Amino acid sequence: MDEYSVELRGVSKRFGATTVLDHVSLQVQKGEFFSLLGPSGCGKTTTLRIIAGFEHPDSGELLINGQPALHIPPHERDINLVFQHYALFPHLTVARNVAFGLEMQRRPRAEIQRRVAEALELVRLTGLEDRYPKQLSGGQQQRVALARALVTHPSVLLLDEPLGALDQKLRQEMQLELKRLQRQLQITFIYVTHDQEEALALSDRIAVMHRGRVLQVGTPEEIYEHPATRFVAEFIGESNLLEGEVVHVVGERALVKIGALQTNVFSRRCLKVGQRVTLALRPEAISLEPAPLQRPRGEALRERGVENGQWVGQIEELIYCGKETRYRVRLGSQMVLTVRGPHGLRLGESVYLGWSPHDIHSIGAIGSEDDAL
């Protein structure tokens, strides 16, 4: 059996009448960058605090490096935590802030000096040892907090929205730094965020949480391209959600009727004729071509390998987004699709739409628990 850095088994936690965690089970592999992603109040920070030892679950098990850990006090768990607001000591210099954990461990002075210097070099703060936190930028303060957490060589580093207080440009720079540090040190990172793009950019795997439950665990590609539930499809990026009825099934391929239109779908789920389903279709997966054309409808799309090229609509809104344009295309009175595509189409223009059956996914039967989340 694989030994995980952190494993939660059926962990539940209530605060008063509110269930914050509902039988959460997770396995975090050694040396991976694992993110807990979800909206505020979904339970991700409580999960982190249970791992750190600051909260105790009402039921369930916690294992750290394969050993039961709920009885182990926080300071003995070989885990460090980086907070969103850094929690630096304002009256201590950078060097003393970083040295604090080692001093609490009563390490020899020479060892403390050496390891502090190594940690500051690691986060690229060499030369700022004698400054105080108020003399540093937000990004530099975050690096000090990282150095302080890493200097004791923990086996697991917990990060609770650590970049939330930074502006967008600095946040992106620090994302690169975090990924570099994690790869260089091969320490297990467990990262809490509500930022979907951040989780997709940083993580080896992601656990999407909602209402105290884990809805899906997978790589960024799996989470984005094959969402398991309606909530995941809507929360991760942007999706067009279409409701229809299965009219034909052959193996993993199904034909789904959506209003007066039909689309081919490849599904990992076992679909049945007559079943009402929700389909997810990413805006960037939809191809557009102007209409009407001299050529038969959708021919140019089919030449590019787009099979579902028979839908026709009208552009009712467009927004310039730099390298692409975001279009809202109306198909009849009941359906509007969001499409991300190349510039050049005009407001009010008629277009043909198409996509590959591999790019449209069934995410659950209508009325099921997953579909309602």
Short mmCIF file of C-alpha atoms in Angstrom, two decimals:
data_model
loop_
_atom_site.label_atom_id
_atom_site.label_comp_id
_atom_site.label_asym_id
_atom_site.label_seq_id
_atom_site.Cartn_x
_atom_site.Cartn_y
_atom_site.Cartn_z
CA MET A 1 0.00 0.00 0.00
CA ASP A 2 1.27 3.48 -0.89
CA GLU A 3 2.29 5.64 2.03
CA TYR A 4 0.82 9.10 1.71
CA SER A 5 2.11 12.33 3.21
CA VAL A 6 -1.40 13.11 4.45
CA GLU A 7 -4.51 10.98 4.45
CA LEU A 8 -7.98 11.87 5.71
CA ARG A 9 -10.52 9.09 6.16
CA GLY A 10 -14.18 10.00 6.61
CA VAL A 11 -13.46 13.24 8.46
CA SER A 12 -16.49 15.21 9.66
CA LYS A 13 -16.69 18.46 11.60
CA ARG A 14 -19.59 20.53 12.90
CA PHE A 15 -19.68 23.99 14.40
CA GLY A 16 -22.96 24.16 16.30
CA ALA A 17 -25.74 23.16 13.92
CA THR A 18 -23.58 23.69 10.82
CA THR A 19 -21.84 20.75 9.17
CA VAL A 20 -18.53 22.14 7.88
CA LEU A 21 -17.01 18.82 6.74
CA ASP A 22 -19.11 15.85 5.71
CA HIS A 23 -17.14 12.56 5.60
CA VAL A 24 -14.15 13.99 3.74
CA SER A 25 -11.59 11.45 2.50
CA LEU A 26 -8.37 12.54 0.76
CA GLN A 27 -4.98 11.03 -0.04
CA VAL A 28 -2.10 13.44 -0.65
CA GLN A 29 0.96 11.80 -2.19
CA LYS A 30 4.49 12.50 -1.06
CA GLY A 31 6.09 15.44 -2.84
CA GLU A 32 3.00 16.61 -4.70
CA PHE A 33 1.44 20.06 -4.97
CA PHE A 34 -2.13 19.38 -3.87
CA SER A 35 -4.78 22.12 -3.83
CA LEU A 36 -8.07 22.36 -1.96
CA LEU A 37 -10.28 24.49 -4.21
CA GLY A 38 -13.74 25.84 -3.56
CA PRO A 39 -15.84 28.87 -2.64
CA SER A 40 -15.81 30.53 0.77
CA GLY A 41 -17.40 28.34 3.42
CA CYS A 42 -16.87 25.04 1.57
CA GLY A 43 -14.65 23.57 4.32
CA LYS A 44 -11.20 23.85 2.77
CA THR A 45 -9.62 25.97 5.54
CA THR A 46 -11.16 23.76 8.24
CA THR A 47 -9.59 20.77 6.48
CA LEU A 48 -6.22 22.52 6.56
CA ARG A 49 -6.59 23.39 10.26
CA ILE A 50 -7.40 19.76 11.10
CA ILE A 51 -4.25 18.64 9.28
CA ALA A 52 -2.26 21.30 11.17
CA GLY A 53 -3.76 20.27 14.51
CA PHE A 54 -5.61 23.54 15.24
CA GLU A 55 -9.00 21.83 14.98
CA HIS A 56 -10.10 18.35 15.99
CA PRO A 57 -12.68 16.48 13.88
CA ASP A 58 -15.86 15.06 15.36
CA SER A 59 -15.21 11.79 13.56
CA GLY A 60 -12.78 10.23 11.11
CA GLU A 61 -9.05 9.62 10.94
CA LEU A 62 -5.98 11.66 10.03
CA LEU A 63 -2.69 10.00 9.05
CA ILE A 64 0.56 11.88 8.47
CA ASN A 65 3.34 9.92 6.77
CA GLY A 66 1.31 6.78 7.34
CA GLN A 67 0.90 7.26 11.11
CA PRO A 68 -2.26 8.24 13.07
CA ALA A 69 -1.85 11.93 13.95
CA LEU A 70 -4.97 13.22 15.71
CA HIS A 71 -3.37 12.71 19.13
CA ILE A 72 -0.15 14.54 18.11
CA PRO A 73 0.03 18.24 19.13
CA PRO A 74 0.56 20.78 16.32
CA HIS A 75 4.21 21.53 17.10
CA GLU A 76 5.14 17.83 16.83
CA ARG A 77 3.48 17.09 13.46
CA ASP A 78 6.43 17.93 11.16
CA ILE A 79 4.12 20.39 9.41
CA ASN A 80 4.31 24.14 8.93
CA LEU A 81 1.61 26.60 7.93
CA VAL A 82 1.82 29.79 5.85
CA PHE A 83 -1.04 32.24 6.42
CA GLN A 84 -2.62 34.70 4.00
CA HIS A 85 -1.53 37.70 6.10
CA TYR A 86 1.99 36.42 6.78
CA ALA A 87 1.80 36.68 10.64
CA LEU A 88 5.34 38.07 10.85
CA PHE A 89 6.64 39.52 14.11
CA PRO A 90 6.87 43.28 13.45
CA HIS A 91 9.51 43.86 16.15
CA LEU A 92 11.89 41.21 14.75
CA THR A 93 14.21 41.52 11.77
CA VAL A 94 13.86 39.32 8.71
CA ALA A 95 16.61 37.02 9.99
CA ARG A 96 15.05 36.74 13.45
CA ASN A 97 11.61 36.05 11.98
CA VAL A 98 13.04 33.22 9.89
CA ALA A 99 15.07 31.90 12.82
CA PHE A 100 12.13 31.80 15.22
CA GLY A 101 11.18 28.13 14.70
CA LEU A 102 14.78 26.98 15.01
CA GLU A 103 15.22 29.01 18.19
CA MET A 104 12.14 27.33 19.66
CA GLN A 105 13.80 24.00 18.85
CA ARG A 106 16.93 25.24 20.69
CA ARG A 107 19.21 24.59 17.74
CA PRO A 108 22.87 25.62 18.02
CA ARG A 109 23.53 29.24 17.01
CA ALA A 110 25.86 28.28 14.15
CA GLU A 111 23.26 25.91 12.71
CA ILE A 112 20.57 28.60 12.98
CA GLN A 113 22.72 31.14 11.14
CA ARG A 114 23.55 28.66 8.39
CA ARG A 115 19.96 27.49 7.85
CA VAL A 116 18.55 31.02 7.95
CA ALA A 117 21.04 32.06 5.28
CA GLU A 118 20.09 29.04 3.16
CA ALA A 119 16.37 29.75 3.53
CA LEU A 120 16.75 33.41 2.60
CA GLU A 121 18.82 32.48 -0.43
CA LEU A 122 16.14 29.97 -1.42
CA VAL A 123 13.46 32.69 -1.48
CA ARG A 124 15.85 35.26 -2.99
CA LEU A 125 16.03 37.62 -0.01
CA THR A 126 19.76 37.50 0.69
CA GLY A 127 20.88 40.96 1.81
CA LEU A 128 17.64 41.87 3.58
CA GLU A 129 18.42 40.06 6.84
CA ASP A 130 18.45 43.21 8.99
CA ARG A 131 15.27 44.82 7.68
CA TYR A 132 11.98 44.81 9.57
CA PRO A 133 8.67 43.66 8.03
CA LYS A 134 7.36 47.22 7.68
CA GLN A 135 10.35 47.99 5.45
CA LEU A 136 9.41 45.25 2.97
CA SER A 137 6.94 45.03 0.11
CA GLY A 138 4.02 42.61 0.27
CA GLY A 139 5.82 40.14 -1.95
CA GLN A 140 8.97 40.32 0.18
CA GLN A 141 6.93 39.76 3.35
CA GLN A 142 5.36 36.70 1.77
CA ARG A 143 8.83 35.37 0.95
CA VAL A 144 9.88 35.87 4.58
CA ALA A 145 6.84 33.88 5.71
CA LEU A 146 7.80 31.10 3.27
CA ALA A 147 11.41 31.09 4.46
CA ARG A 148 10.27 30.87 8.10
CA ALA A 149 8.03 27.91 7.25
CA LEU A 150 10.69 26.11 5.20
CA VAL A 151 13.70 26.65 7.45
CA THR A 152 12.69 23.84 9.82
CA HIS A 153 12.54 21.38 6.87
CA PRO A 154 8.92 20.20 7.36
CA SER A 155 7.69 17.17 5.43
CA VAL A 156 4.43 19.00 4.64
CA LEU A 157 3.81 22.69 4.06
CA LEU A 158 0.25 23.99 4.41
CA LEU A 159 -0.59 27.24 2.61
CA ASP A 160 -3.86 29.02 3.41
CA GLU A 161 -4.66 31.52 0.61
CA PRO A 162 -1.03 32.75 0.85
CA LEU A 163 -1.25 35.09 -2.16
CA GLY A 164 -4.66 36.57 -1.45
CA ALA A 165 -3.32 39.91 -0.21
CA LEU A 166 -1.13 40.56 -3.28
CA ASP A 167 -1.98 42.48 -6.44
CA GLN A 168 -2.51 40.51 -9.66
CA LYS A 169 0.97 41.00 -11.15
CA LEU A 170 2.77 40.15 -7.92
CA ARG A 171 0.43 37.24 -7.36
CA GLN A 172 1.41 35.75 -10.71
CA GLU A 173 5.10 36.22 -9.94
CA MET A 174 4.72 34.51 -6.57
CA GLN A 175 2.85 31.61 -8.19
CA LEU A 176 5.96 30.92 -10.26
CA GLU A 177 8.11 31.17 -7.14
CA LEU A 178 5.94 28.73 -5.21
CA LYS A 179 6.03 26.19 -8.01
CA ARG A 180 9.81 26.58 -8.31
CA LEU A 181 10.30 26.09 -4.57
CA GLN A 182 8.04 23.06 -4.43
CA ARG A 183 9.82 21.36 -7.34
CA GLN A 184 13.25 22.19 -5.95
CA LEU A 185 12.55 21.00 -2.41
CA GLN A 186 10.17 18.11 -3.23
CA ILE A 187 8.16 18.96 -0.12
CA THR A 188 4.45 18.14 -0.06
CA PHE A 189 2.45 21.36 -0.49
CA ILE A 190 -1.24 21.46 0.47
CA TYR A 191 -2.62 24.70 -0.86
CA VAL A 192 -5.98 26.32 -0.09
CA THR A 193 -7.44 28.71 -2.66
CA HIS A 194 -10.73 29.87 -4.15
CA ASP A 195 -8.93 31.03 -7.33
CA GLN A 196 -9.56 28.49 -10.10
CA GLU A 197 -6.80 29.74 -12.41
CA GLU A 198 -4.29 29.63 -9.56
CA ALA A 199 -5.19 26.05 -8.70
CA LEU A 200 -5.00 24.96 -12.33
CA ALA A 201 -1.61 26.64 -12.80
CA LEU A 202 0.08 25.35 -9.63
CA SER A 203 -1.32 21.95 -8.79
CA ASP A 204 -0.36 18.40 -9.53
CA ARG A 205 -3.84 17.44 -8.32
CA ILE A 206 -6.89 19.36 -7.12
CA ALA A 207 -9.73 18.51 -4.74
CA VAL A 208 -12.83 20.56 -5.54
CA MET A 209 -14.93 21.12 -2.41
CA HIS A 210 -18.49 22.34 -1.93
CA ARG A 211 -20.72 22.36 1.14
CA GLY A 212 -18.23 20.36 3.17
CA ARG A 213 -17.84 17.60 0.61
CA VAL A 214 -15.18 16.63 -1.90
CA LEU A 215 -16.88 16.54 -5.31
CA GLN A 216 -13.90 15.56 -7.47
CA VAL A 217 -10.17 14.90 -7.18
CA GLY A 218 -7.93 14.88 -10.22
CA THR A 219 -5.23 16.55 -12.24
CA PRO A 220 -5.95 20.06 -13.56
CA GLU A 221 -6.63 18.55 -16.99
CA GLU A 222 -9.08 15.98 -15.59
CA ILE A 223 -10.91 18.56 -13.48
CA TYR A 224 -11.20 21.04 -16.33
CA GLU A 225 -11.86 18.75 -19.27
CA HIS A 226 -13.99 16.11 -17.49
CA PRO A 227 -15.92 17.79 -14.64
CA ALA A 228 -17.75 15.23 -12.55
CA THR A 229 -20.68 17.43 -11.49
CA ARG A 230 -22.57 20.52 -12.56
CA PHE A 231 -20.95 22.54 -9.77
CA VAL A 232 -17.43 21.58 -10.86
CA ALA A 233 -18.24 22.45 -14.47
CA GLU A 234 -19.53 25.89 -13.46
CA PHE A 235 -16.90 26.65 -10.82
CA ILE A 236 -13.83 25.64 -12.82
CA GLY A 237 -13.56 28.08 -15.68
CA GLU A 238 -16.64 28.75 -17.79
CA SER A 239 -19.05 26.22 -19.24
CA ASN A 240 -22.15 26.18 -21.37
CA LEU A 241 -24.59 23.81 -19.65
CA LEU A 242 -27.14 22.20 -21.96
CA GLU A 243 -30.03 19.98 -20.95
CA GLY A 244 -31.27 17.29 -23.29
CA GLU A 245 -32.53 13.75 -23.78
CA VAL A 246 -30.52 10.73 -24.89
CA VAL A 247 -32.04 9.34 -28.10
CA HIS A 248 -29.39 6.81 -29.20
CA VAL A 249 -26.42 5.06 -27.57
CA VAL A 250 -23.60 2.98 -29.09
CA GLY A 251 -20.85 2.15 -26.56
CA GLU A 252 -19.48 5.41 -25.16
CA ARG A 253 -21.04 7.45 -27.96
CA ALA A 254 -24.51 8.93 -27.56
CA LEU A 255 -26.83 11.16 -29.55
CA VAL A 256 -28.54 13.76 -27.36
CA LYS A 257 -31.50 15.89 -28.42
CA ILE A 258 -31.47 19.46 -27.08
CA GLY A 259 -34.70 21.17 -28.05
CA ALA A 260 -35.00 20.87 -31.82
CA LEU A 261 -31.25 20.23 -32.23
CA GLN A 262 -29.04 17.19 -31.72
CA THR A 263 -25.40 16.63 -30.77
CA ASN A 264 -23.08 13.64 -30.60
CA VAL A 265 -21.40 13.08 -27.23
CA PHE A 266 -18.68 10.77 -25.92
CA SER A 267 -19.43 9.93 -22.30
CA ARG A 268 -17.58 8.05 -19.56
CA ARG A 269 -20.94 7.64 -17.84
CA CYS A 270 -23.33 4.86 -18.76
CA LEU A 271 -26.08 6.72 -20.62
CA LYS A 272 -29.45 5.21 -21.48
CA VAL A 273 -31.98 6.04 -24.17
CA GLY A 274 -34.68 8.33 -22.75
CA GLN A 275 -32.44 9.65 -19.95
CA ARG A 276 -32.45 13.41 -19.32
CA VAL A 277 -28.88 14.67 -18.94
CA THR A 278 -26.86 17.84 -18.44
CA LEU A 279 -24.01 18.43 -20.90
CA ALA A 280 -21.00 20.72 -20.37
CA LEU A 281 -19.35 22.49 -23.30
CA ARG A 282 -16.39 24.86 -22.82
CA PRO A 283 -16.55 28.18 -24.75
CA GLU A 284 -13.11 27.65 -26.31
CA ALA A 285 -14.15 24.21 -27.63
CA ILE A 286 -16.74 25.75 -29.97
CA SER A 287 -15.73 26.67 -33.51
CA LEU A 288 -17.46 29.42 -35.48
CA GLU A 289 -17.76 30.18 -39.18
CA PRO A 290 -19.75 32.98 -40.85
CA ALA A 291 -23.10 32.11 -42.41
CA PRO A 292 -24.55 31.99 -44.93
CA LEU A 293 -21.74 30.71 -47.13
CA GLN A 294 -21.65 29.48 -50.68
CA ARG A 295 -20.53 26.11 -49.36
CA PRO A 296 -22.92 23.65 -47.68
CA ARG A 297 -23.69 24.36 -44.04
CA GLY A 298 -20.86 23.46 -41.67
CA GLU A 299 -18.57 22.11 -44.41
CA ALA A 300 -15.61 24.27 -43.37
CA LEU A 301 -16.05 23.10 -39.76
CA ARG A 302 -16.16 19.44 -40.76
CA GLU A 303 -12.97 19.87 -42.78
CA ARG A 304 -11.30 20.89 -39.51
CA GLY A 305 -12.52 17.72 -37.79
CA VAL A 306 -15.52 19.37 -36.11
CA GLU A 307 -18.35 16.88 -36.29
CA ASN A 308 -21.24 18.82 -34.76
CA GLY A 309 -21.36 21.67 -37.28
CA GLN A 310 -25.06 21.99 -38.00
CA TRP A 311 -26.06 24.58 -35.40
CA VAL A 312 -26.78 28.13 -36.56
CA GLY A 313 -27.02 31.24 -34.40
CA GLN A 314 -26.64 34.98 -34.30
CA ILE A 315 -24.02 37.00 -32.41
CA GLU A 316 -25.85 39.18 -29.89
CA GLU A 317 -22.86 40.32 -27.83
CA LEU A 318 -19.07 40.44 -28.21
CA ILE A 319 -16.30 41.48 -25.85
CA TYR A 320 -12.68 42.03 -26.89
CA CYS A 321 -10.37 39.99 -24.60
CA GLY A 322 -6.93 40.62 -26.06
CA LYS A 323 -5.87 37.55 -28.01
CA GLU A 324 -9.48 36.45 -28.52
CA THR A 325 -13.07 37.68 -28.52
CA ARG A 326 -15.82 36.45 -26.20
CA TYR A 327 -19.06 36.00 -28.13
CA ARG A 328 -22.60 35.35 -26.93
CA VAL A 329 -24.46 33.53 -29.68
CA ARG A 330 -28.23 33.08 -29.60
CA LEU A 331 -29.74 29.90 -31.03
CA GLY A 332 -33.49 30.41 -31.19
CA SER A 333 -35.46 31.87 -28.30
CA GLN A 334 -34.34 29.51 -25.53
CA MET A 335 -30.59 29.00 -25.91
CA VAL A 336 -27.52 31.25 -25.71
CA LEU A 337 -23.96 29.89 -25.95
CA THR A 338 -20.79 31.63 -24.84
CA VAL A 339 -17.96 31.16 -27.34
CA ARG A 340 -14.31 32.21 -27.21
CA GLY A 341 -12.85 32.58 -30.67
CA PRO A 342 -10.83 34.69 -33.09
CA HIS A 343 -11.56 38.33 -33.81
CA GLY A 344 -13.40 39.42 -36.93
CA LEU A 345 -17.03 38.45 -36.50
CA ARG A 346 -19.57 41.25 -36.15
CA LEU A 347 -22.47 41.99 -33.86
CA GLY A 348 -25.67 40.63 -35.40
CA GLU A 349 -23.82 38.33 -37.80
CA SER A 350 -25.18 34.83 -38.43
CA VAL A 351 -22.74 31.99 -37.73
CA TYR A 352 -22.51 28.21 -37.83
CA LEU A 353 -21.30 26.56 -34.61
CA GLY A 354 -19.54 23.23 -34.21
CA TRP A 355 -17.53 21.13 -31.77
CA SER A 356 -16.05 17.69 -31.44
CA PRO A 357 -18.06 15.00 -29.60
CA HIS A 358 -14.98 14.59 -27.40
CA ASP A 359 -15.36 18.19 -26.16
CA ILE A 360 -18.93 17.98 -24.89
CA HIS A 361 -19.42 15.92 -21.73
CA SER A 362 -22.28 14.44 -19.76
CA ILE A 363 -22.01 15.59 -16.14
CA GLY A 364 -25.00 13.81 -14.67
CA ALA A 365 -28.66 12.97 -15.02
CA ILE A 366 -31.06 15.87 -14.50
CA GLY A 367 -32.49 15.70 -11.00
CA SER A 368 -29.58 13.67 -9.60
CA GLU A 369 -27.70 14.77 -6.50
CA ASP A 370 -24.61 15.70 -8.51
CA ASP A 371 -26.63 17.74 -11.00
CA ALA A 372 -28.23 19.71 -8.17
CA LEU A 373 -24.98 20.68 -6.47
#
